[in-house]
Every structure is written in C-alpha cells, then in structure tokens.
Short mmCIF file of C-alpha atoms in Angstrom, two decimals:
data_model
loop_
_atom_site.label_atom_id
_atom_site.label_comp_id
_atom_site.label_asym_id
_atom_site.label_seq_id
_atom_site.Cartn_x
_atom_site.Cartn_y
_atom_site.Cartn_z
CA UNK A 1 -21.36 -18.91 18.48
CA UNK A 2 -19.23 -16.17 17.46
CA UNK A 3 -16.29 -16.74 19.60
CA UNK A 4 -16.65 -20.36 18.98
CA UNK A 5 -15.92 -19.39 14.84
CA UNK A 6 -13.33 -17.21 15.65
CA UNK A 7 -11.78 -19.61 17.47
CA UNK A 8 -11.73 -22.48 15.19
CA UNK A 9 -10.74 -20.14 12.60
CA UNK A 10 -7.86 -19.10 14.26
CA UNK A 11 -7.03 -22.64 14.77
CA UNK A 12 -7.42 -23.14 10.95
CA UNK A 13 -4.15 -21.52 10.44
CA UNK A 14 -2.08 -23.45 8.25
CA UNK A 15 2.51 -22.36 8.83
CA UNK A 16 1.91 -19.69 6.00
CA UNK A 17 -0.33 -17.92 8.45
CA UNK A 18 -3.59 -17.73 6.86
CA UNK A 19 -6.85 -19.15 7.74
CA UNK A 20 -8.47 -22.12 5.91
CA UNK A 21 -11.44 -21.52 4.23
CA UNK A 22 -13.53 -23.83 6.42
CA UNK A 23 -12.64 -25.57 9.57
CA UNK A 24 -12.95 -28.53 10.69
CA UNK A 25 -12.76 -30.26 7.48
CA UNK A 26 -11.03 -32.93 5.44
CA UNK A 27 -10.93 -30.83 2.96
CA UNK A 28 -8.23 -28.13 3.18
CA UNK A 29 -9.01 -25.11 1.24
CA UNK A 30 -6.99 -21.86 1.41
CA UNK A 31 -9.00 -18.62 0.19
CA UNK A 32 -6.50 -15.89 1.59
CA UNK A 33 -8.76 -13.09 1.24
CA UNK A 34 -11.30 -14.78 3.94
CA UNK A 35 -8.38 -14.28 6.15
CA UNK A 36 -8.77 -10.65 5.43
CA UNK A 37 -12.40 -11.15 6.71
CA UNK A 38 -11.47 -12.87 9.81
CA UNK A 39 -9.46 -9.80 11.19
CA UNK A 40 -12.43 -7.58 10.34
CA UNK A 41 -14.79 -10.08 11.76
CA UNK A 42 -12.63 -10.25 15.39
CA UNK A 43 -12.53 -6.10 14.84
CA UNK A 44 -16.52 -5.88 15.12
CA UNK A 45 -16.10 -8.56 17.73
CA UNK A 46 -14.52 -6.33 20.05
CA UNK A 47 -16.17 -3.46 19.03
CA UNK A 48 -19.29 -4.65 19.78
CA UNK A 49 -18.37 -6.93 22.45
CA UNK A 50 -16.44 -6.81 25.94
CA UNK A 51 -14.09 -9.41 25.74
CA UNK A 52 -11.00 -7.67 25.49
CA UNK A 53 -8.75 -9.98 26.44
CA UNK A 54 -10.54 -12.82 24.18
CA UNK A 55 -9.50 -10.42 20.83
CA UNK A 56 -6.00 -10.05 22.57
CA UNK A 57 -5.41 -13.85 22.52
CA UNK A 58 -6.56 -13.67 18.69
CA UNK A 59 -4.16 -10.53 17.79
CA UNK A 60 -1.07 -13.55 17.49
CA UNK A 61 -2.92 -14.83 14.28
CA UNK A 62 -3.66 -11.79 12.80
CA UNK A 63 -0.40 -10.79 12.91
CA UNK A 64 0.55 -13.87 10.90
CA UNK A 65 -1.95 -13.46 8.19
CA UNK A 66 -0.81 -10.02 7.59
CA UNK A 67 2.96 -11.08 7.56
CA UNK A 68 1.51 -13.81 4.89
CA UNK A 69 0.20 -10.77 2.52
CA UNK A 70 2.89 -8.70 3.12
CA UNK A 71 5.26 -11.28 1.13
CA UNK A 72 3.20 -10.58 -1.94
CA UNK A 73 3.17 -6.20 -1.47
CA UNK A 74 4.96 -4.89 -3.86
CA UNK A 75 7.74 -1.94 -3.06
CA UNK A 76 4.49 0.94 -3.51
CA UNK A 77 2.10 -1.77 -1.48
CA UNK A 78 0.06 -3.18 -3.99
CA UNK A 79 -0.37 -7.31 -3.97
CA UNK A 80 0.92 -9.03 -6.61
CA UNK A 81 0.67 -12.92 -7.62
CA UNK A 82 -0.83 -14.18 -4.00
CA UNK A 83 -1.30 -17.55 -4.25
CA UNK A 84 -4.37 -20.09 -4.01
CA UNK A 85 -8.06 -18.73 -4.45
CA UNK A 86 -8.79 -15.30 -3.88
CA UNK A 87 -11.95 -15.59 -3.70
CA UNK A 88 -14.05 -12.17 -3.86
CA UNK A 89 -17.74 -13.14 -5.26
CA UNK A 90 -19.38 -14.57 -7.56
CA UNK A 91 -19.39 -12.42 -10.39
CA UNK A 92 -20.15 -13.25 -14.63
CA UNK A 93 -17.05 -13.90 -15.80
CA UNK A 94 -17.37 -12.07 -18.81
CA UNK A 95 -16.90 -9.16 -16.37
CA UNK A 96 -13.59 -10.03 -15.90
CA UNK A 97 -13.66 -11.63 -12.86
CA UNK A 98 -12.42 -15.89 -12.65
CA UNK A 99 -14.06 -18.56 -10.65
CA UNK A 100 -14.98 -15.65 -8.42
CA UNK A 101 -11.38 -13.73 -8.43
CA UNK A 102 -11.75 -10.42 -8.58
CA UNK A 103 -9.81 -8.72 -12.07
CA UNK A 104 -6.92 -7.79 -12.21
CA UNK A 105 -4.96 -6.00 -14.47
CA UNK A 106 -2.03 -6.87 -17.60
CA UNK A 107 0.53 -6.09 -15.02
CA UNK A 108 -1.22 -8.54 -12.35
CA UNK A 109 -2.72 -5.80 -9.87
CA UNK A 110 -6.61 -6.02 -8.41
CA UNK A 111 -7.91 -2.88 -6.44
CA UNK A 112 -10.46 -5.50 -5.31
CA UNK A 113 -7.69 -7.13 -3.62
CA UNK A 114 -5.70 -3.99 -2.70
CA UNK A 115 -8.78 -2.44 -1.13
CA UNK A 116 -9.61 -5.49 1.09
CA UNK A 117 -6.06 -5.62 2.63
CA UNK A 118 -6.06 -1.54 3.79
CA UNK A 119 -9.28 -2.20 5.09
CA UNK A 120 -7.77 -4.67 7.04
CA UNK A 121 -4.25 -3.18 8.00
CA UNK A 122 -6.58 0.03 9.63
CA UNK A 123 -8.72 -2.31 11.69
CA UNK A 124 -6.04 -4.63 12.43
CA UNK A 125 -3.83 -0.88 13.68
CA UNK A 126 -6.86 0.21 15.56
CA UNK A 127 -6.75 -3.27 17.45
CA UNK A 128 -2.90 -3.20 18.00
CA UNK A 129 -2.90 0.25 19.27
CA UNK A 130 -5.99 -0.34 22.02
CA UNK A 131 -5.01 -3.95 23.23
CA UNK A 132 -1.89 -5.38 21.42
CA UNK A 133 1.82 -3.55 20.81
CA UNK A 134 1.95 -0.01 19.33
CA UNK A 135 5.43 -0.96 16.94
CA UNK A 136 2.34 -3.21 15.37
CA UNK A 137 -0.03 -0.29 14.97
CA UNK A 138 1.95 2.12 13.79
CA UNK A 139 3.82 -0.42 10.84
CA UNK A 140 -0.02 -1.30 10.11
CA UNK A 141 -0.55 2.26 9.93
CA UNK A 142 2.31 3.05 7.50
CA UNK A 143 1.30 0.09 5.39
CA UNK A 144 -2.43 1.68 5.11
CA UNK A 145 -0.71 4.85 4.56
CA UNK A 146 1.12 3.57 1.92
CA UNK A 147 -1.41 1.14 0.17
CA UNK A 148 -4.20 4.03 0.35
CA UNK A 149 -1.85 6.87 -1.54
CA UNK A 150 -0.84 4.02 -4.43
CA UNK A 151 -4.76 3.18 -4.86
CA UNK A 152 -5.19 6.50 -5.34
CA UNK A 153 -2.92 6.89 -8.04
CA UNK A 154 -2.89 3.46 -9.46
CA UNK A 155 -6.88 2.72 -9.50
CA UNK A 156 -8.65 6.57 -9.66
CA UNK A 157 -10.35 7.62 -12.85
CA UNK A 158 -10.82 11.24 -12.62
CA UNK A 159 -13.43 11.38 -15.68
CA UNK A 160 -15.58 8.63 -14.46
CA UNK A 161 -14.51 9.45 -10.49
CA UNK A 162 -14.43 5.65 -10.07
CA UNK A 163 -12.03 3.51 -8.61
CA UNK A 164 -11.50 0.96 -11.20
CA UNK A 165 -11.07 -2.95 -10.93
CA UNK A 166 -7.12 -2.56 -12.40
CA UNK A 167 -4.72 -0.52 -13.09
CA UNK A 168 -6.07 -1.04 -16.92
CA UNK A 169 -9.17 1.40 -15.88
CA UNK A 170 -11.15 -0.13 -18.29
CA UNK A 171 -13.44 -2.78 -15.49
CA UNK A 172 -15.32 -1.48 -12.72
CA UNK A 173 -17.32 -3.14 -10.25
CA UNK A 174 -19.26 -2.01 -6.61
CA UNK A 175 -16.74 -3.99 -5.15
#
C-alpha cells in the first residue's frame, strides 16, 4: 500500500513539479506543502524499508518539487508568495491562520512554511547523498544551512525562547 501511494503520488506531478493533493481524481488540487510531505514520507520509506532502488526511481520527482520551492526562496532562503493552498492544519482563524494556511507575517514570511521546507531539504540531502548524486546533497545541504541560520534570526524570540509563526513575533503556534 505504501509504495502503491508513493507511486501515484509521484505520478500526480503536474510540469511545475509538485504533487497534487490527491490522485487519481477529477479534481485537480495543488497543496504544495503536501509535496513537502511526500519527500519525508519516501525518506521513512527507505529508512524503514529495503527497497533502495524503489526510493532511487522516486529521487527524479523530488528533485522537481524542490526546484518548484526554490523559485519562491528568497536571497536569505525564506519562501515568499508560493502559490495555490498551503495547506498546514486546521487551525481557528482568529489565530491567524486562513482556510488552514499557516500565518505569515506583514512582509509575507511563515516559519510554518520555512520550517517544513528545511525539514525537507535535510531528508531529501540524506537521500541524495546514500542513493542519488552528491552535487544534489550537498546544494540541499547548503540550502538547509542557509534556511536554518535565517530562521534563527528571522523567527527566534529570546524572551519567550519560541520560534514564532512570523517574522512579526507576535503569533505562535506548536507547529
């Protein structure tokens, strides 16, 4: 069952690169940040899993869903104005969070969003330097590098030792 929804959701890929948000369907719906998921989801695949060389056929489309999100990285990393739903959870909206889009800030940055994507260019490294092409690890690499040291800076509150929801500091979430 598992490889069967990787699979299909590697076959979901619409030319931008990222996933759909369900597949097969009628309906096409892009949620970007699922995308995110599916990288970590083929990660704990082949962690957990021997079937190397299944992941390695996958690493092609994760590839392409990073090179989507790196369009949107600003010059320090952060994203900035990705398009469609980005979809994080369902959260009150008086929270500051929109249909389920995580906040983000008067200058248009989300950690939420931010935090999901190095999350994703470490596994996605870890992958590329065991089975895939090490110019691909180490670029993902720099890119976590890169995104982790402008979180720090951008999202840390010192007095509350919180990582807030924007660069605002004034929403927070366990996100």
């Amino acid at each position: 069952f598992v490889r069967n929804a990787l699979t299909l959701m590697d076959h979901s890929r619409i030319a931008e690169g990222i996933t759909l948000s369900r597949y097969p369907t009628g309906l096409h719906q892009q949620i970007p940040t699922f995308s995110l998921w599916w990288i970590c989801m083929l990660h704990d695949y082949w962690m957990y899993r021997s079937d190397t060389a299944f992941v390695k056929q996958r690493l092609a489309g994760t590839r392409e869903v990073l090179n989507f999100f790196q369009q949107y990285q600003q010059a320090d990393g952060a994203l900035k104005n990705v398009p469609y739903w980005t979809f994080t959870d369902w959260v009150e909206k008086r929270k500051g969070w929109d249909y389920g889009q995580a906040p983000t800030g008067k200058a248009g940055y989300s950690s939420v969003l931010d935090l999901q994507l190095l999350l994703t260019y470490k596994t996605a490294a870890e992958m590329e330097a065991a089975i895939g092409f090490m110019d691909y690890a180490k670029l993902y690499r720099a890119k976590a590098a890169q995104l982790k040291q402008m979180i720090q800076q951008r999202y840390w509150d010192s007095s509350k030792k919180l990582y807030a929801d924007t660069e605002d500091k004034d929403l927070f979430s366990q996100h």
